mmCIF file of C-alpha atoms in Angstrom:
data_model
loop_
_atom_site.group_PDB
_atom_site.id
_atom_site.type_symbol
_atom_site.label_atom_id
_atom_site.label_comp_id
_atom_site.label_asym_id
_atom_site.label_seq_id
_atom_site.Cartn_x
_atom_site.Cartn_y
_atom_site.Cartn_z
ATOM 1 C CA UNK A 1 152.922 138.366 86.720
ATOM 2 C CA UNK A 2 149.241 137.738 85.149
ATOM 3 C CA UNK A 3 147.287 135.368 87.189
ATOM 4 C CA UNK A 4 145.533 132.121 85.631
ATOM 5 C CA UNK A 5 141.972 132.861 85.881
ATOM 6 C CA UNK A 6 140.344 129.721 84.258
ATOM 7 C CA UNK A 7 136.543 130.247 82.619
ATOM 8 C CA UNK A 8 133.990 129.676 84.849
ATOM 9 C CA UNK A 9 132.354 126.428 83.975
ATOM 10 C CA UNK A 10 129.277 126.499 82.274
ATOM 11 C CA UNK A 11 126.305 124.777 83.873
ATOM 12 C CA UNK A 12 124.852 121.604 81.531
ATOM 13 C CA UNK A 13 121.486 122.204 79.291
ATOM 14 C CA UNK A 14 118.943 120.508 77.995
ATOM 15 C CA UNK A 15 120.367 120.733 74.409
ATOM 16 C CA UNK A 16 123.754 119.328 75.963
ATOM 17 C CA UNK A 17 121.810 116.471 77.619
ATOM 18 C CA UNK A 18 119.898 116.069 74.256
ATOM 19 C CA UNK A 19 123.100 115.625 72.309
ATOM 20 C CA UNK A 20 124.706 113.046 74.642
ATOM 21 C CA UNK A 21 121.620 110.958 74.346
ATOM 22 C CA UNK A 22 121.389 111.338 70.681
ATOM 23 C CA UNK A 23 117.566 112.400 71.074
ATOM 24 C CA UNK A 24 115.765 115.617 70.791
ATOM 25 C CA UNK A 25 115.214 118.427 73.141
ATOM 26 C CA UNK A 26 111.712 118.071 73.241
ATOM 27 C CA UNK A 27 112.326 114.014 74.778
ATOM 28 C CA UNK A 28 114.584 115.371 76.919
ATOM 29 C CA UNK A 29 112.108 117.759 78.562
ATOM 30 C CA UNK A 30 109.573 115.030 79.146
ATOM 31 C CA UNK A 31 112.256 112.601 80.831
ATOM 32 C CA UNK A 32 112.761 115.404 82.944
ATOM 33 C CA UNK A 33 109.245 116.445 83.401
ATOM 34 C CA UNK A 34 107.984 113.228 84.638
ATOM 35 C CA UNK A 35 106.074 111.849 81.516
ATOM 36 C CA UNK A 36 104.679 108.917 81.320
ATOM 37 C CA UNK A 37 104.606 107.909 77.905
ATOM 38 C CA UNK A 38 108.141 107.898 76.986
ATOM 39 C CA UNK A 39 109.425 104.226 76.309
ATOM 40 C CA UNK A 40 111.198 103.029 79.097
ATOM 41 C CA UNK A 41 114.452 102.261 77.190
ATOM 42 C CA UNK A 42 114.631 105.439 75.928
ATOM 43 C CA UNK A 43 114.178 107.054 79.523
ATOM 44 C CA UNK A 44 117.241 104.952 80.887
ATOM 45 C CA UNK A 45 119.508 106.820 77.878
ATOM 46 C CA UNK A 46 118.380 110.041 78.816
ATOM 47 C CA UNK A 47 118.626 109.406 82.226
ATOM 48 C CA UNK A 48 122.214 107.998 81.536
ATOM 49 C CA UNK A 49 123.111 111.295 79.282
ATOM 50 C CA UNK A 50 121.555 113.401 82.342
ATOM 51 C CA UNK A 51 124.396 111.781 84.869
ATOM 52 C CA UNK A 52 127.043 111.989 82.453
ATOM 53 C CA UNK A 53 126.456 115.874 81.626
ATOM 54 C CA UNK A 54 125.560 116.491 85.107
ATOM 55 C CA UNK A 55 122.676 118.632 84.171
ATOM 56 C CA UNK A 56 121.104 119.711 87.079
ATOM 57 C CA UNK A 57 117.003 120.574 86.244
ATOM 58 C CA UNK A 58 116.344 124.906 87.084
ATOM 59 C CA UNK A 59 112.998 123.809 89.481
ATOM 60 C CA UNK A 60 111.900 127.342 89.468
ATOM 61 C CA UNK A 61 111.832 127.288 85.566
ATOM 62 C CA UNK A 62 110.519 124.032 85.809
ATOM 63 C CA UNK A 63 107.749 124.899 88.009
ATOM 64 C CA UNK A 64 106.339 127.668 86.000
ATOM 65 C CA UNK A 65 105.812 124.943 83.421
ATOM 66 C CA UNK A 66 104.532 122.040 85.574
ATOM 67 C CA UNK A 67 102.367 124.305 88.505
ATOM 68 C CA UNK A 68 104.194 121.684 90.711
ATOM 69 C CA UNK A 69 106.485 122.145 93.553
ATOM 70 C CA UNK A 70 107.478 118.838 94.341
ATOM 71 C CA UNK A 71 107.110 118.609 97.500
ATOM 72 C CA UNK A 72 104.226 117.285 99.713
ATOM 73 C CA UNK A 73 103.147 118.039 103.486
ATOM 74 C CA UNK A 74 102.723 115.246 105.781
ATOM 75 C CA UNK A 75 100.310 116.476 108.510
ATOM 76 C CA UNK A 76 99.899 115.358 111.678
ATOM 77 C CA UNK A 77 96.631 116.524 113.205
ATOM 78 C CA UNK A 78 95.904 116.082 117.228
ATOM 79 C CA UNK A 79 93.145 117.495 119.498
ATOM 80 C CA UNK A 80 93.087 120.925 120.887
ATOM 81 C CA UNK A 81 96.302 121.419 122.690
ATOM 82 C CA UNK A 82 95.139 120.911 127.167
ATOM 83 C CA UNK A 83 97.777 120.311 129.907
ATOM 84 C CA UNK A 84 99.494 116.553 129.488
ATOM 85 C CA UNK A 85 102.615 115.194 131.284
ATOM 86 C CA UNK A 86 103.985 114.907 127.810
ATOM 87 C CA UNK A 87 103.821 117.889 124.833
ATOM 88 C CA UNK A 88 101.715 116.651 121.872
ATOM 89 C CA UNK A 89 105.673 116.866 119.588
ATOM 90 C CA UNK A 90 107.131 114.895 122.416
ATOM 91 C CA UNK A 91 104.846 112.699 122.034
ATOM 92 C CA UNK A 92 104.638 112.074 118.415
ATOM 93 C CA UNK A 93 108.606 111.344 118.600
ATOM 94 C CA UNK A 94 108.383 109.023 121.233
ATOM 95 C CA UNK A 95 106.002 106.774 119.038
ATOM 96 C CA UNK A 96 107.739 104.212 117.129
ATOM 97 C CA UNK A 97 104.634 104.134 115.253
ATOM 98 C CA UNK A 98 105.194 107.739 113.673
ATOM 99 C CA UNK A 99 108.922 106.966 112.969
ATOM 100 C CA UNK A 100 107.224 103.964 110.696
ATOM 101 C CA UNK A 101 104.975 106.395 109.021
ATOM 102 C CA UNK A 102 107.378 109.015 108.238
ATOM 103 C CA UNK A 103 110.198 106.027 106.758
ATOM 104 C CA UNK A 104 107.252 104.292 104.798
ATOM 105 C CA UNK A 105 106.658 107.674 102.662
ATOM 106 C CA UNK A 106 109.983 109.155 102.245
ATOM 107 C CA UNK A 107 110.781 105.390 100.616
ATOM 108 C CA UNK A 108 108.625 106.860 97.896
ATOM 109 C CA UNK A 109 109.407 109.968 97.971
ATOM 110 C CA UNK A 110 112.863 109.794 98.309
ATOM 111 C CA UNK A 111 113.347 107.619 94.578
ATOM 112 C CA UNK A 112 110.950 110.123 92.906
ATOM 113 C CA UNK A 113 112.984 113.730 93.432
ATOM 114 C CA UNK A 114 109.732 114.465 96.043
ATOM 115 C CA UNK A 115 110.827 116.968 99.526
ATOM 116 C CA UNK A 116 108.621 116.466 102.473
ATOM 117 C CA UNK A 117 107.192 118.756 104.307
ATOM 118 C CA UNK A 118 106.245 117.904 108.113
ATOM 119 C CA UNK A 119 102.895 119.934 109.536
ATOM 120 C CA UNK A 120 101.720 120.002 112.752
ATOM 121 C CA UNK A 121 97.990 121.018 113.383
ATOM 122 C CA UNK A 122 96.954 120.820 117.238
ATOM 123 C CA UNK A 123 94.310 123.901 117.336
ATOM 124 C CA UNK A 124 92.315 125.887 115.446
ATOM 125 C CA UNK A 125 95.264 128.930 115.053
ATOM 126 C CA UNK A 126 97.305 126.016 113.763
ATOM 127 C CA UNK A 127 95.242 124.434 111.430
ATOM 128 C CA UNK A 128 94.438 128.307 109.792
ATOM 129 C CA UNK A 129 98.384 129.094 109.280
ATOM 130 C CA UNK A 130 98.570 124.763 107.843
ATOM 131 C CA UNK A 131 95.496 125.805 105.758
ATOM 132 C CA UNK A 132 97.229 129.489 104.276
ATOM 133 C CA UNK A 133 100.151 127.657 103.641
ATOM 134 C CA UNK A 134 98.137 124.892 101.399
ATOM 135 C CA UNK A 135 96.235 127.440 99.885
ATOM 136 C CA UNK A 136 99.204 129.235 98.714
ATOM 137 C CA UNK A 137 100.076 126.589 96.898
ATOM 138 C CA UNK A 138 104.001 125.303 98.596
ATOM 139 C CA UNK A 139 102.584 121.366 98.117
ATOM 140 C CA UNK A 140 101.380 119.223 95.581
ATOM 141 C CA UNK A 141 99.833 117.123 98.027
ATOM 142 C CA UNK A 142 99.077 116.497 101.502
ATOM 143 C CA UNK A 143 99.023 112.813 103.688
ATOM 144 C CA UNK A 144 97.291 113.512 106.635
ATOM 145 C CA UNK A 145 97.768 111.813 110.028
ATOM 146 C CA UNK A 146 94.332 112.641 111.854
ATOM 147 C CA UNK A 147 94.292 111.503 115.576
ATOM 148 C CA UNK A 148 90.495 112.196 116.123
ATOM 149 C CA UNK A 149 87.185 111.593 115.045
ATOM 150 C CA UNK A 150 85.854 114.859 114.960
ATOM 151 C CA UNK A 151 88.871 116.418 113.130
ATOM 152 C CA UNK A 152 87.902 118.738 110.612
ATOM 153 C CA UNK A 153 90.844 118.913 108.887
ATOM 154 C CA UNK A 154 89.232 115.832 106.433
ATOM 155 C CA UNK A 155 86.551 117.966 105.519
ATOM 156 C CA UNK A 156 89.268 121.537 105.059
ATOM 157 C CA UNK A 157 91.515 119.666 103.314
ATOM 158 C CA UNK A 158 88.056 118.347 100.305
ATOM 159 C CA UNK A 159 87.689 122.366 100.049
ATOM 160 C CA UNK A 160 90.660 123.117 98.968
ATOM 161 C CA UNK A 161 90.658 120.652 96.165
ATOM 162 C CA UNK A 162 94.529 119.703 97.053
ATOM 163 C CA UNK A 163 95.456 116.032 96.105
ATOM 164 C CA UNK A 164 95.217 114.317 100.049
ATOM 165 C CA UNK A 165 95.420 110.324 101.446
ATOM 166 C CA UNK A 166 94.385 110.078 104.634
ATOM 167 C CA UNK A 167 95.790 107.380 107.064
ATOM 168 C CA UNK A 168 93.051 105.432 108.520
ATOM 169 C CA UNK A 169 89.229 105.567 107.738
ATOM 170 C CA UNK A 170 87.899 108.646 108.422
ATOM 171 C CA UNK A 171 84.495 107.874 110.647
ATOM 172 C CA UNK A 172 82.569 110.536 108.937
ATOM 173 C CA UNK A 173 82.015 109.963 105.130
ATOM 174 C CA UNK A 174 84.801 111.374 103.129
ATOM 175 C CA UNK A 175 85.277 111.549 99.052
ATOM 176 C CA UNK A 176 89.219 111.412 100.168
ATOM 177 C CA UNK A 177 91.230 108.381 99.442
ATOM 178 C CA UNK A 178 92.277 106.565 102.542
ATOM 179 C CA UNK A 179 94.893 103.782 103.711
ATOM 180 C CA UNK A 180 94.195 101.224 107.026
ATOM 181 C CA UNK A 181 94.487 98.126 108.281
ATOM 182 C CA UNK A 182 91.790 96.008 109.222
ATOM 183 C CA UNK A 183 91.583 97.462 112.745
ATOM 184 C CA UNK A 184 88.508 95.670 113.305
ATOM 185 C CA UNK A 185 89.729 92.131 112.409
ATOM 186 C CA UNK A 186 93.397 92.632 114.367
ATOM 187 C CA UNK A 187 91.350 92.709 117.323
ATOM 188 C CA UNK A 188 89.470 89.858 116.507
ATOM 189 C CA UNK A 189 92.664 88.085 116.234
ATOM 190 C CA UNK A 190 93.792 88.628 118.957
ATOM 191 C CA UNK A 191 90.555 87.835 121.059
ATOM 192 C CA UNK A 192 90.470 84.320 119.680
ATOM 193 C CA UNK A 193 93.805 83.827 120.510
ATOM 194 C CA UNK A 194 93.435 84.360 124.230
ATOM 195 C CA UNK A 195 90.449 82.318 123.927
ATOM 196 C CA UNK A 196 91.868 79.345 122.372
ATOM 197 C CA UNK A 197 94.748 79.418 125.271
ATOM 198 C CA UNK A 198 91.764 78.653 127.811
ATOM 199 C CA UNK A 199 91.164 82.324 129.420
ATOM 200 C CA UNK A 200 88.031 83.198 130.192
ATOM 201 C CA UNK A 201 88.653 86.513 133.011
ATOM 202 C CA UNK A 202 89.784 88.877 130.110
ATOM 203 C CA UNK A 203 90.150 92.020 130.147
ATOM 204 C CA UNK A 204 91.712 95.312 127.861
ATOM 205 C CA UNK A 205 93.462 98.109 127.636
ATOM 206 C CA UNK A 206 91.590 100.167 125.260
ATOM 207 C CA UNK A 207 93.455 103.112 122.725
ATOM 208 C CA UNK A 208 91.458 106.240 123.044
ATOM 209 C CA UNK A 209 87.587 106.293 121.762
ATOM 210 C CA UNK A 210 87.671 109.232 120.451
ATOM 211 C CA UNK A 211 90.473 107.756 117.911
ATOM 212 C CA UNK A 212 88.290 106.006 114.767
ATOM 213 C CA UNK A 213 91.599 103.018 115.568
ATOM 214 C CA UNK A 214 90.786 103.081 119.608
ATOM 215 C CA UNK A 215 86.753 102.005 118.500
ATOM 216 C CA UNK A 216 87.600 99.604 116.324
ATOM 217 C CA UNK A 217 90.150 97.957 117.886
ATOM 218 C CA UNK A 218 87.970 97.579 120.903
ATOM 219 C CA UNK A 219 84.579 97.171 119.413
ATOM 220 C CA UNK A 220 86.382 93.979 117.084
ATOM 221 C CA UNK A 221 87.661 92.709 120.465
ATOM 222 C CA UNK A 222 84.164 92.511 122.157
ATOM 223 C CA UNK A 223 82.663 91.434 119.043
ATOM 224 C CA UNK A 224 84.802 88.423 118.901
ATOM 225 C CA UNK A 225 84.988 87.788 122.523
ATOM 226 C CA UNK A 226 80.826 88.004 122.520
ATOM 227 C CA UNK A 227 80.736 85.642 119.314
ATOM 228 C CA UNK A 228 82.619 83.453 122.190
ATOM 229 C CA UNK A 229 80.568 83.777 124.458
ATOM 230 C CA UNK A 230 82.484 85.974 127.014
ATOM 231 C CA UNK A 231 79.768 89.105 127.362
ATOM 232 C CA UNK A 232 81.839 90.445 130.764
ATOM 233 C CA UNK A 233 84.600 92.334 130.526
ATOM 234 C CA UNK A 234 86.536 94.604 131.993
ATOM 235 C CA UNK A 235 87.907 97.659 129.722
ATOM 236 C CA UNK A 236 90.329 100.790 131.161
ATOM 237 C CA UNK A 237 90.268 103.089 128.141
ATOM 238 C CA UNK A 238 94.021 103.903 127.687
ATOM 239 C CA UNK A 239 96.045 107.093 125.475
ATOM 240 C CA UNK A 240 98.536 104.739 123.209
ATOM 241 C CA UNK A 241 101.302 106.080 125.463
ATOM 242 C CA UNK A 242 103.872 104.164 127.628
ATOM 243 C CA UNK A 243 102.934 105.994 130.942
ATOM 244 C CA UNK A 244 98.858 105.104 129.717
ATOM 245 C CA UNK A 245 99.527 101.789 129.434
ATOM 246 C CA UNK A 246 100.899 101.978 133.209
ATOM 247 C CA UNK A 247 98.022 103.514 134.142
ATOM 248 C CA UNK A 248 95.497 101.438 132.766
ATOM 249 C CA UNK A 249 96.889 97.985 134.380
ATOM 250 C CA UNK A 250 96.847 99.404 137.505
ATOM 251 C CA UNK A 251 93.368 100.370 137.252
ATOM 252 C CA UNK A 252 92.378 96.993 136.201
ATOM 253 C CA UNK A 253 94.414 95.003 138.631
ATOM 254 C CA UNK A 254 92.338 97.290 141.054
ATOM 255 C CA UNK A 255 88.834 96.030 139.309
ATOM 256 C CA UNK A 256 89.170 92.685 137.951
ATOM 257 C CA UNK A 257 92.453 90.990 140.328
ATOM 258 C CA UNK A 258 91.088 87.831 138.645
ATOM 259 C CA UNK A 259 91.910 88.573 134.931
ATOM 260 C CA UNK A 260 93.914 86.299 132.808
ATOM 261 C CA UNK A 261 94.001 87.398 129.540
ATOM 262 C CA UNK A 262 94.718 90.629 128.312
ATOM 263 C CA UNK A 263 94.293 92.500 124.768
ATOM 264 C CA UNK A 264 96.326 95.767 125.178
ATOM 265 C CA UNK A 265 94.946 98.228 122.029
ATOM 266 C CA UNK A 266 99.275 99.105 121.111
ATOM 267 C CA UNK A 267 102.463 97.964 121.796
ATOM 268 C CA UNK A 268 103.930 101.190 123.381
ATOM 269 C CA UNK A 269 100.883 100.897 125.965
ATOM 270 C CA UNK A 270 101.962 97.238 126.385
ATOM 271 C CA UNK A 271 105.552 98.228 127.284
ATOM 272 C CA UNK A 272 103.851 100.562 130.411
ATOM 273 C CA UNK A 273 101.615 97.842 131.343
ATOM 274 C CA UNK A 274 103.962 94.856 131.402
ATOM 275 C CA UNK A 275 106.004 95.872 134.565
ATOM 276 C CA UNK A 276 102.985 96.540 136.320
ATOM 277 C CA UNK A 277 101.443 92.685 135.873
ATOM 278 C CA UNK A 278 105.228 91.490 137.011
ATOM 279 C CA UNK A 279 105.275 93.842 139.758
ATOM 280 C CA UNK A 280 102.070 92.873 141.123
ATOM 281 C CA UNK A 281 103.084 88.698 141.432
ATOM 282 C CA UNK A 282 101.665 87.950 138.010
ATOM 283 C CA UNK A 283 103.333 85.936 135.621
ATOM 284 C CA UNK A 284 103.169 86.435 131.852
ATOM 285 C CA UNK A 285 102.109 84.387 130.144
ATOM 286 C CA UNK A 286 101.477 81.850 132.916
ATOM 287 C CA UNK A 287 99.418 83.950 135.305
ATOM 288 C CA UNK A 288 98.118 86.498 132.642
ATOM 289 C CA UNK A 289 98.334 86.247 128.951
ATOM 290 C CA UNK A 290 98.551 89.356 126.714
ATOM 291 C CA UNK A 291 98.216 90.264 123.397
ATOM 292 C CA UNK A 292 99.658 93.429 122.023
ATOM 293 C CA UNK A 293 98.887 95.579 118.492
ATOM 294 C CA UNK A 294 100.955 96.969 115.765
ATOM 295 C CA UNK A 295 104.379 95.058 115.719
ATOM 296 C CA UNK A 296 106.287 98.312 116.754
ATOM 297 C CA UNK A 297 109.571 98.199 118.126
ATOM 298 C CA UNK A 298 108.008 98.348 121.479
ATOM 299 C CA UNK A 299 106.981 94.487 121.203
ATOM 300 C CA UNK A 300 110.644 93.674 121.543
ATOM 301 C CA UNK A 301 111.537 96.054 123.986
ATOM 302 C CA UNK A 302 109.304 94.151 126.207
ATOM 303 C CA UNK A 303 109.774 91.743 128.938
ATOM 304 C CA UNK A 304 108.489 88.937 127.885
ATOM 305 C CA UNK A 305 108.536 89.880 123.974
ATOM 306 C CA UNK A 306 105.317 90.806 123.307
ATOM 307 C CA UNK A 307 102.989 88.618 121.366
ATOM 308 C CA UNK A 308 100.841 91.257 118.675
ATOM 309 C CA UNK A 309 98.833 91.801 115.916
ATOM 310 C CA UNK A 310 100.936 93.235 113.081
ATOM 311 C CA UNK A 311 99.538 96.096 111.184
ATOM 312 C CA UNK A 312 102.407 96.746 108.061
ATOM 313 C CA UNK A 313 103.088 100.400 108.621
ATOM 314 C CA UNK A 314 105.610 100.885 106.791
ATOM 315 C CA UNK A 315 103.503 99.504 103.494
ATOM 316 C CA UNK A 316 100.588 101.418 104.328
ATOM 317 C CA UNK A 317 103.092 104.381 104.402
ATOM 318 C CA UNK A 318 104.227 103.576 101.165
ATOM 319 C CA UNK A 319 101.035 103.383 99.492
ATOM 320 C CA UNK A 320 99.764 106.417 100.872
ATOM 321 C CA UNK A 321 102.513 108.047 99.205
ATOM 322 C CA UNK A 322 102.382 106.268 96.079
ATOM 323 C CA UNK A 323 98.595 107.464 96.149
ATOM 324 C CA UNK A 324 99.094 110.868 96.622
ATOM 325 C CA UNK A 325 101.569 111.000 93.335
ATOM 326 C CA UNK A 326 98.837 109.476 91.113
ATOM 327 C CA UNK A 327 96.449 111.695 92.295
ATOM 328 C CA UNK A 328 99.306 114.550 91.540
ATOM 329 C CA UNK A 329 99.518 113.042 88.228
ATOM 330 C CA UNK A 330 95.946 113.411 87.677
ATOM 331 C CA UNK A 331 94.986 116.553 88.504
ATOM 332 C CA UNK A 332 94.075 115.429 91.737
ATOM 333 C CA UNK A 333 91.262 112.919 90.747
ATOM 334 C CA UNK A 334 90.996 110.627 93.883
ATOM 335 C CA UNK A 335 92.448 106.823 93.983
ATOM 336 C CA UNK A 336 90.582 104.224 95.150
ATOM 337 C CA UNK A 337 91.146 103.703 98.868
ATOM 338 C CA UNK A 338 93.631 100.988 100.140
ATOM 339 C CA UNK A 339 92.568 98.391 103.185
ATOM 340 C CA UNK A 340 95.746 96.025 104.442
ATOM 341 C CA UNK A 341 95.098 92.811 106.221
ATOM 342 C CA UNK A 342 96.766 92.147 109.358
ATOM 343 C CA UNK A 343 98.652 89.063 111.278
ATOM 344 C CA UNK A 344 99.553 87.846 114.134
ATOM 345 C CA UNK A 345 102.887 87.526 115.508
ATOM 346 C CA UNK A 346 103.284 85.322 117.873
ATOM 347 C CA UNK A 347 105.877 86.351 120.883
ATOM 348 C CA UNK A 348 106.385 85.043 124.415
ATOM 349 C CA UNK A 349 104.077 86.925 125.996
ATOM 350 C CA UNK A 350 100.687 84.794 124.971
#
């Protein structure tokens, strides 16, 4: 007895594709290829012809033609690694902020066939092996998440001429294209809120000043509170963690017992700090008002929901990556940089 041994199936081509569209190889290829300058209805028949044939694009053929790989690193770069109660990953994944970052880009990415490719650069033997791997040429592009004003990943990443955003305004000049918020004018926000509630004995938990976002967040806040005429007060610089936060209110409950009003520099720090007011007899918002920043899940989580300054994250995300794949498209001529405007959302906690 013979057994039925069908063909195998032969994989779809472009000439197949072609054919069910009714156009040319040659359109085909530039459908495929990314082109802009094919006429939109003509890209949804091809695109229609592609899902019908289920022709399924050869990327290593295609990338011999392109130089592309489609892919793109996102980088997150942190200080020198030192001993912390919490590793610099654990960390990063315990930050609702990062989560934000990481949905914001793959929203992009996601729609336009683009893999990403998560770095992590915490010393200099990391940033060499991140900087090989550029250099070899795996990504297209790189977003960069840089935690510190000294980094020099900014200036490594200009030298290797790679297409790069960076999230947040570098404090040393930088030809690379940026996305922030208004940092300095959240702060300001939220300084003339506590002001126009009547508090005077204010005080805040500051993010990290060595973090371009910890200076202006806290710089903004004096500005406005000065503009005010409130010159005193009381700061306890703070690490935009939960158990910083924590930290921070107890040192100034220990300093300035009298304070009525604080500005606390991110939400996750705000969820630390919170417990410690209550536990200490003081009422929020009726003892102690407080303003938080970025609008992260944290603000919910805490108790009272936490009135904040919202920074869109998940926009800024967006438009970082949308950057980055003009500047792919471009040969890697820089966009012009991005500044969002933030808001205040007003909670129960102030």
């Amino acid at each position: 007895m013979t057994a039925d041994v069908s063909p195998p199936v032969r994989p779809a081509t472009l000439e197949d594709v072609a054919a069910v569209a009714g156009v040319s190889r040659a359109t085909v290829s530039r459908v495929i290829n990314g082109a802009t300058t094919v006429d939109p209805a003509l890209r949804r028949v091809v695109e229609e012809a592609v899902a019908t044939t289920g022709y399924v694009p050869n990327r290593a053929a295609r990338s011999l033609v392109t130089r592309r790989t489609d892919s793109i690193a996102l980088v997150v770069s942190e200080r020198e690694r030192r001993p912390v109660a919490e590793p610099f990953v654990g960390r990063m994944f315990s930050d609702p902020h990062f989560g934000r970052v990481v949905g914001g880009v793959l929203d992009v990415l996601r729609p336009a066939g683009i893999q990403m490719v998560l770095m992590l650069a915490d010393d200099e033997a990391s940033r060499n092996q991140l900087l090989s791997y550029l250099r070899q040429g795996h990504v297209d592009g790189v977003v960069l998440i840089s935690s510190h004003a000294d980094d020099p990943l900014p200036a490594l990443l200009h030298d290797t001429r790679l297409p790069a955003v960076l999230a947040g305004r570098p404090l040393r000049p930088s030809p690379l294209t940026y996305v922030e918020a208004d940092q300095r004018a959240g702060a300001q926000m939220a300084a003339d809120l506590l002001v126009s509630l009547g508090r005077r004995n204010i005080a805040s938990i500051a993010g990290p000043q060595d973090r371009p976002a910890g200076q202006a967040r806290l710089d903004g806040f004096l500005d406005s509170l000065a503009g005010h005429g409130i010159g005193e007060v009381e700061v306890a610089e703070g690490d935009f963690t939960h158990t910083g936060g924590a930290s921070a209110m107890r040192k100034l409950l220990r300093d300035r017992p009298g304070l009525d009003g604080v500005f606390i520099a991110s939400d996750l720090m705000a969820l630390g700090a919170l417990p410690v007011l209550l536990r200490a007899g003081r009422d929020v918002p009726g003892d102690v008002a407080v303003v938080g920043f970025d609008d992260s899940s944290a603000a919910l989580a805490c108790d009272p929901p936490l009135t904040t300054v919202r920074q869109p994250v998940e926009e800024m995300a967006s438009e970082m990556a949308r950057l980055l794949l003009k500047q792919i498209g471009k040969s890697g001529r820089p966009e012009p940089s991005v500044v969002f405007h933030p808001t205040l959302v007003r909670r129960e906690s102030a």
